[in-house]
Short mmCIF file of C-alpha atoms in Angstrom, two decimals:
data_model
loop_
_atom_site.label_atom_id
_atom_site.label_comp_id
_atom_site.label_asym_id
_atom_site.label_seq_id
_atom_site.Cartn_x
_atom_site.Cartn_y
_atom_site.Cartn_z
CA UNK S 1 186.61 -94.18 9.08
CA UNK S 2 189.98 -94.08 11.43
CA UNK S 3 193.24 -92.28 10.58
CA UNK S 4 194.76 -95.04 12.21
CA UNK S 5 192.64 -97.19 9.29
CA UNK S 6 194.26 -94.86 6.51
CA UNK S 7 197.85 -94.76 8.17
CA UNK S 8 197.67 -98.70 8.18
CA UNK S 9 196.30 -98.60 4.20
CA UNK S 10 199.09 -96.08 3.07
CA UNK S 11 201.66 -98.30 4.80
CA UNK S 12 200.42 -101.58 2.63
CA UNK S 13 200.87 -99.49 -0.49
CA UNK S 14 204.27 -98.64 0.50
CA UNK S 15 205.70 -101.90 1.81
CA UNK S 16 203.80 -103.73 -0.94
CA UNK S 17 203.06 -106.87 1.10
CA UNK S 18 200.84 -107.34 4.49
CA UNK S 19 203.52 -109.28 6.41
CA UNK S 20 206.09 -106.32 5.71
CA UNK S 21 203.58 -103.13 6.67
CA UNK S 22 202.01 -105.36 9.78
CA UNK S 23 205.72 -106.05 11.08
CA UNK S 24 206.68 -102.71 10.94
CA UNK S 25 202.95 -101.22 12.42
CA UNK S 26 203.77 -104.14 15.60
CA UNK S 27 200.36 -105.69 14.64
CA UNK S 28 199.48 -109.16 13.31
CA UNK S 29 198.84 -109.61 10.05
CA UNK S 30 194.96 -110.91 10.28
CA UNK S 31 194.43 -107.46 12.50
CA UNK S 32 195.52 -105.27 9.57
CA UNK S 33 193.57 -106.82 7.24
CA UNK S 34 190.47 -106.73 9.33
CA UNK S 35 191.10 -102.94 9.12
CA UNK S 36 191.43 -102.64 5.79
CA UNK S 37 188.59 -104.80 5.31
CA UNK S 38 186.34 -102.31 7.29
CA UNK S 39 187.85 -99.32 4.87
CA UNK S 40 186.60 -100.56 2.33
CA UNK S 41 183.58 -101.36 3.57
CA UNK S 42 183.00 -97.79 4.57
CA UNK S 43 184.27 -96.50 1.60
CA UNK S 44 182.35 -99.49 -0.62
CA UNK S 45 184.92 -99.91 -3.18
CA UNK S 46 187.65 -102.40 -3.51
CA UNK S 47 191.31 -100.78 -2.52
CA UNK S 48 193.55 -103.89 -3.58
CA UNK S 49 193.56 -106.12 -6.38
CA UNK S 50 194.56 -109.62 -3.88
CA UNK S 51 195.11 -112.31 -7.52
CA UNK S 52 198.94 -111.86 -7.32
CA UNK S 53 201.53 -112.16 -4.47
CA UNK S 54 202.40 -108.55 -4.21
CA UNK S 55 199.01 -106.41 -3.38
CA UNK S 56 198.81 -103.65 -6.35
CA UNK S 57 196.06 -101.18 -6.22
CA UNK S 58 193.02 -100.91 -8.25
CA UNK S 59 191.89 -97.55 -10.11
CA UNK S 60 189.40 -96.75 -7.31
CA UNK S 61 192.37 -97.83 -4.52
CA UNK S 62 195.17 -95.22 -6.00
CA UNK S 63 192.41 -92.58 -5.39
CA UNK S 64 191.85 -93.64 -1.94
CA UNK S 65 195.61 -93.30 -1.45
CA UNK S 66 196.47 -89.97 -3.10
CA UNK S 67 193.91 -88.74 -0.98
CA UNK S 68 194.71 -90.29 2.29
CA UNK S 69 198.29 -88.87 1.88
CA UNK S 70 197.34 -85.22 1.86
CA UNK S 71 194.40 -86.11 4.44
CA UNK S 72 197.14 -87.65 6.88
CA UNK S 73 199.49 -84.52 6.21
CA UNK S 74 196.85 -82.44 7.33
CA UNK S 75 196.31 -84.31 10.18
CA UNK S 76 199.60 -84.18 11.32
CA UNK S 77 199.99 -80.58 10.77
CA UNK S 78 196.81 -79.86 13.11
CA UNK S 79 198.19 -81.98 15.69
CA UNK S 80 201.43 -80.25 16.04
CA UNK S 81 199.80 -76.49 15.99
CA UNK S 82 198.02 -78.09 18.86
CA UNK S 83 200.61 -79.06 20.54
CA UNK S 84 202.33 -76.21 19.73
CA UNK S 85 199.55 -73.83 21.12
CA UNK S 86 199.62 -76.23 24.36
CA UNK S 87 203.04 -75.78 24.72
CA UNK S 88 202.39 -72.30 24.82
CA UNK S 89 199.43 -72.33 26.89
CA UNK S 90 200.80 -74.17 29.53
CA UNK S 91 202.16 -72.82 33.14
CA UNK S 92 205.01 -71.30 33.65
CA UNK S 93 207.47 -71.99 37.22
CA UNK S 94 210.79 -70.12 38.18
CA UNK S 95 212.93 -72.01 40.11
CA UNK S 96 216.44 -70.76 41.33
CA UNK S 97 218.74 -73.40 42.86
CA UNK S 98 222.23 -73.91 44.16
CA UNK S 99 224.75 -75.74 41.32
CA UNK S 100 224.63 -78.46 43.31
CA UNK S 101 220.87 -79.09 42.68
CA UNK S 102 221.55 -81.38 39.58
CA UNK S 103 223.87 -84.25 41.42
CA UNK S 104 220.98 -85.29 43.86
CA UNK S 105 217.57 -86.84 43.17
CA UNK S 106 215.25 -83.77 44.06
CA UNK S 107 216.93 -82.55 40.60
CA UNK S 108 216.14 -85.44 38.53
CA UNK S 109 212.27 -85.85 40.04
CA UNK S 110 211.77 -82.18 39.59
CA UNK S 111 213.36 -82.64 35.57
CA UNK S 112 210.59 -85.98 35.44
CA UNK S 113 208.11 -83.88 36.35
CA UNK S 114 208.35 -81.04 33.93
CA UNK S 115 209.56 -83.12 31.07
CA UNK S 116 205.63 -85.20 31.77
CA UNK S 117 203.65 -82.59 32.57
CA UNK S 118 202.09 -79.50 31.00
CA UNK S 119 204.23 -76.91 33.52
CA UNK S 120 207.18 -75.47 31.61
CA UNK S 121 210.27 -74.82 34.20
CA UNK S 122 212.74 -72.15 34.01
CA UNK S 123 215.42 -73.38 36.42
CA UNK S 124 218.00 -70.96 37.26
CA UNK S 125 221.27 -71.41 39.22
CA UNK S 126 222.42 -68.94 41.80
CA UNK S 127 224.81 -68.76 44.27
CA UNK S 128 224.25 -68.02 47.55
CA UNK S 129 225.85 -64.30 47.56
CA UNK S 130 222.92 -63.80 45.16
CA UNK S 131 220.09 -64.80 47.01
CA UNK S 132 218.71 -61.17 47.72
CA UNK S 133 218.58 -59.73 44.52
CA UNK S 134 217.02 -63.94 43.73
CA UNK S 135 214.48 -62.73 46.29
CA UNK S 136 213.34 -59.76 44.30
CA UNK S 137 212.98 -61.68 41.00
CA UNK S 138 209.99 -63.21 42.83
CA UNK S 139 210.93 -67.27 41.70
CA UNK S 140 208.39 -69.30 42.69
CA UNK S 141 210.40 -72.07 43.91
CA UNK S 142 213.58 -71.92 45.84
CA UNK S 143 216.14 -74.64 46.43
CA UNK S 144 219.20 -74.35 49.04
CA UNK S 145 221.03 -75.62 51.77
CA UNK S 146 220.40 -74.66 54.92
CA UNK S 147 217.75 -72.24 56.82
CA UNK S 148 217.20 -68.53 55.94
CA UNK S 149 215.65 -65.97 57.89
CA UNK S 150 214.79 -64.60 54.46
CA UNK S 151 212.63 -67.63 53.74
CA UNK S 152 210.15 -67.23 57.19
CA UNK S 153 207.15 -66.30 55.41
CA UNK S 154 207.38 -68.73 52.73
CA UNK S 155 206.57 -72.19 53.22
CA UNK S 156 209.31 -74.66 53.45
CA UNK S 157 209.94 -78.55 52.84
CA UNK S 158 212.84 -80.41 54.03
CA UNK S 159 214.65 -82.57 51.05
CA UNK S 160 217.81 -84.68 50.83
CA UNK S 161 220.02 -84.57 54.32
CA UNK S 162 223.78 -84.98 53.34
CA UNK S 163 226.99 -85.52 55.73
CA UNK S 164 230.11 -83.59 55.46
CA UNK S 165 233.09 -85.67 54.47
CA UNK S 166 237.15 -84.93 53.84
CA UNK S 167 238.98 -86.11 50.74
CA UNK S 168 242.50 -86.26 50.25
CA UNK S 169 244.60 -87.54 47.60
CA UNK S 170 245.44 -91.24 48.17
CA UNK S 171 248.81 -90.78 48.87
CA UNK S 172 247.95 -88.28 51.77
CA UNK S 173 249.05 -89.64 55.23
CA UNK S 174 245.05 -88.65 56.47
CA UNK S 175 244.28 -91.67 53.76
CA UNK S 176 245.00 -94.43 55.73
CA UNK S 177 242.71 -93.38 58.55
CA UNK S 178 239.01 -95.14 58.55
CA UNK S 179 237.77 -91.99 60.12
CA UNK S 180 238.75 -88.34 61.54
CA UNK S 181 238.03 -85.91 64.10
CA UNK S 182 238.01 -82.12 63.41
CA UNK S 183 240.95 -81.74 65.88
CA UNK S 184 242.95 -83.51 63.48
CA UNK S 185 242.85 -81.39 60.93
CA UNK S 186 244.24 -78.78 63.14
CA UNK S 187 247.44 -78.47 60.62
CA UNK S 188 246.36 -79.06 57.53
CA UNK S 189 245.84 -76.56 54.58
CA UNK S 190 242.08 -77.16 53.77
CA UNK S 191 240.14 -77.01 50.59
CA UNK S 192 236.91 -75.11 50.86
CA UNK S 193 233.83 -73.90 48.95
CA UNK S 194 233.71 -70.48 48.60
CA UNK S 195 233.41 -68.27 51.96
CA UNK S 196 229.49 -67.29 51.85
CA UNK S 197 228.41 -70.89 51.38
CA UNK S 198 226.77 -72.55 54.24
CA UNK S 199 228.98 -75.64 53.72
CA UNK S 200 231.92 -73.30 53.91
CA UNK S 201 230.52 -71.44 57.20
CA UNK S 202 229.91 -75.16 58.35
CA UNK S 203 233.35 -76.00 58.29
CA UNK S 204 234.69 -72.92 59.82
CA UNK S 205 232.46 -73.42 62.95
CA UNK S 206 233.20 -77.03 63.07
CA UNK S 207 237.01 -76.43 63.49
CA UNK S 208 236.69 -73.68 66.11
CA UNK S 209 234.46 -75.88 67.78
CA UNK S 210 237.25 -78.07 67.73
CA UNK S 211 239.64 -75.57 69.33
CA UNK S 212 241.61 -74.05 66.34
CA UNK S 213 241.05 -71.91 63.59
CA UNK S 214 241.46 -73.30 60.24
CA UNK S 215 244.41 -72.61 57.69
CA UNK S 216 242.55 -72.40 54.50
CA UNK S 217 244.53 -72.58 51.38
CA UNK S 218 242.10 -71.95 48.82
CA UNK S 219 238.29 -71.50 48.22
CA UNK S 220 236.78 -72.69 45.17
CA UNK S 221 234.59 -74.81 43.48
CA UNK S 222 234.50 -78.48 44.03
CA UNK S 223 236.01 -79.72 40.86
CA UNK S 224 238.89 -77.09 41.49
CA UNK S 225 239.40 -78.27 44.57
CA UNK S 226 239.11 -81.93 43.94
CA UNK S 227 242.18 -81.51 41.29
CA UNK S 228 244.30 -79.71 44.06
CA UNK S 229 243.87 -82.42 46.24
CA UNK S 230 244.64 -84.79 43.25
CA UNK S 231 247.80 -82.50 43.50
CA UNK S 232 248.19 -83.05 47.29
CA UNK S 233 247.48 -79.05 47.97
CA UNK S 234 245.48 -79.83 50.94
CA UNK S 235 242.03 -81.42 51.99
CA UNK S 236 238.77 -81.13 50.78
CA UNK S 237 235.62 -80.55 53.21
CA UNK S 238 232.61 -81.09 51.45
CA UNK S 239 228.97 -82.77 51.58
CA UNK S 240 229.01 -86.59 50.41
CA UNK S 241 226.38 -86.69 48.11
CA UNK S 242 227.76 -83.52 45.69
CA UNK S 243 230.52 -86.13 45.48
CA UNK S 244 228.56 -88.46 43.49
CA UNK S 245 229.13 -87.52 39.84
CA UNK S 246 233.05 -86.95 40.29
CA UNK S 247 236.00 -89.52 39.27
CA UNK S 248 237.37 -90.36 42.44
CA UNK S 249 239.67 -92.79 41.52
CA UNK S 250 242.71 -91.29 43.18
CA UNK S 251 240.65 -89.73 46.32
CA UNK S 252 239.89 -90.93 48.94
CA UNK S 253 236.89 -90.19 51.00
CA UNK S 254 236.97 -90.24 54.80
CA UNK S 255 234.10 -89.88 57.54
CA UNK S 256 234.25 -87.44 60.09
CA UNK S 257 233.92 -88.77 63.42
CA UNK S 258 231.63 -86.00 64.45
CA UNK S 259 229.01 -86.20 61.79
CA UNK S 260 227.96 -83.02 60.82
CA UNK S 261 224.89 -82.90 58.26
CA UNK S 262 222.94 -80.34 56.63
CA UNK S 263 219.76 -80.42 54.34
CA UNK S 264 218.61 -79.25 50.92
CA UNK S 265 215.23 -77.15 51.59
CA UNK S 266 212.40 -76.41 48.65
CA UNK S 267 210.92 -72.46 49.61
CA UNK S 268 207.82 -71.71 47.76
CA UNK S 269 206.87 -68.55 47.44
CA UNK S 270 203.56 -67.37 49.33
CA UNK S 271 202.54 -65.10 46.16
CA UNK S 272 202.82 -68.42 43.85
CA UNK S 273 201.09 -71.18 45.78
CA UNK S 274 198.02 -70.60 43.73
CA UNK S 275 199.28 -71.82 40.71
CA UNK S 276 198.29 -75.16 40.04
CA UNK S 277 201.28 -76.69 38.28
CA UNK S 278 203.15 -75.80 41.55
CA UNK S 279 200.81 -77.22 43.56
CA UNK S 280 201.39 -80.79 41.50
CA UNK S 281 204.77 -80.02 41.73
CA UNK S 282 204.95 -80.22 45.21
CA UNK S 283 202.36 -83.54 45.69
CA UNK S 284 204.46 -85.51 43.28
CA UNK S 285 207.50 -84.42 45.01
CA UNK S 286 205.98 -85.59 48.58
CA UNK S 287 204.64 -88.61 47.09
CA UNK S 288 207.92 -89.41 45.26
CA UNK S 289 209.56 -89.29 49.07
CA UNK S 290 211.66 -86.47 47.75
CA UNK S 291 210.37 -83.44 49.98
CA UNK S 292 208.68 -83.10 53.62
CA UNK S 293 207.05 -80.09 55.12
CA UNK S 294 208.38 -78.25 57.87
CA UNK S 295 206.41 -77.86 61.05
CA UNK S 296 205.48 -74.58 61.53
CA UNK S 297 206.52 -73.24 58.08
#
């Protein structure tokens, strides 16, 4: 005898009619009562009386059904403490990443991964001032922008490589240009992440590079300082792809003509690589295209 046999017998008694409990089961209607043909074959008793249109059941058949009920119930119970005690059971991975993690795909694959597997993820979001005292939490997985001599005895993978783009407000004279150099940016008030991000630093190199240093009027996050250059306050410097889950309708985005990229790396950390739900964390991450080792690392 099946649960599945007893799940399909208590539905019958509830719908009162085969077509009814074998639409709602997704089966056809000669499958279920093959099934409930076996029952009773293994149980040797009659369940239904079949003389009238509705199915009613005999003496022997409301047994069988009181029965299954509390049988099924205590099925169901014992699968979910076992699940339960799984869910328990199962490994455990710290991963600290920058906010802007979440608006490329190495987030989502990595949120796939954990939501089909049996690793549970605690995914924590740092800023880059906080890296060190990140580094003595001991996270198994670390994801960032950019290189760090912190990092050189961990091994790394190279993820998602993003450009650095300006946006202004539509009505900004820079708008009607199809692309810009650095050097013409020389007076305007620019919008950057804070000063300790590498996108930040980025910038600030780029322009002296250029010959000038930059007149920054604000640091901030990007949704602050996408609404200041809604407001015309200045333009924005920031990486294309952290663009992507932003209304833009009255921005405009313009290439630089000097592209200047940077790349999201994974760090795993040498004390962790034994565990096995990071190691299947990192082959479905390679094999999704999403990460690529670093020579040397």
């Amino acid at each position: 005898m099946q649960i599945e046999q007893l799940r399909y017998f208590c539905m019958i008694v509830e719908q009162k009619t085969f077509s009814e409990a074998a639409f709602l089961l997704h089966i056809s209607q000669s499958s279920l009562s093959k099934q409930v043909m076996k029952l009773e074959q293994e149980l040797d008793t009659v369940l239904f009386n079949r003389s009238r249109r509705q199915v009613s059941l005999t003496k022997e058949g409301q047994q069988v059904y009181e029965d299954a009920l509390r049988l099924l119930a205590e099925y169901d119970t014992l699968c979910a403490n076992l699940k339960h005690l799984k869910k328990q059971a199962c490994e455990k991975l710290r991963i600290a990443m920058l906010p802007v993690f979440s608006q490329y795909s190495l987030g989502h694959s990595i949120q796939g991964f954990l939501k089909h597997h049996n690793v549970q993820g605690n995914i924590q979001e740092i800023e880059e001032r906080d890296l060190p005292a990140a580094l003595q939490e001991q996270f198994d997985l670390y994801i960032l922008r950019g290189e760090y001599e912190a990092f050189k005895e961990y091994s790394a993978y190279r993820s998602s490589e993003d450009e650095l783009v300006c946006v202004v407000a539509k009505q900004h004279p820079l708008a009607r240009k199809r692309q810009l150099a650095f050097s013409q940016l020389q007076n305007e008030k620019l919008l950057l992440f804070p000063s300790y991000t590498v996108v930040a630093k980025l910038c600030v190199r780029a322009c002296e590079d250029a010959g000038f240093h930059p007149k920054i009027e604000r640091h901030g996050r990007l949704e602050t300082l996408l609404g200041a250059a809604r407001e015309q306050e200045g333009v924005v410097l920031a990486m294309k792809g952290s663009l992507a889950q932003y209304q833009l309708s009255k921005l405009c985005i313009i290439p630089l003509q000097d592209t200047l990229k940077s790349c999201l790396y994974v760090y795993v950390n040498p004390s962790s690589i034994k565990k096995a739900g990071l190691r299947e964390l990192l082959d479905y991450l390679q094999n999704a295209g999403e990460i690529k080792p670093v020579e040397g690392s």
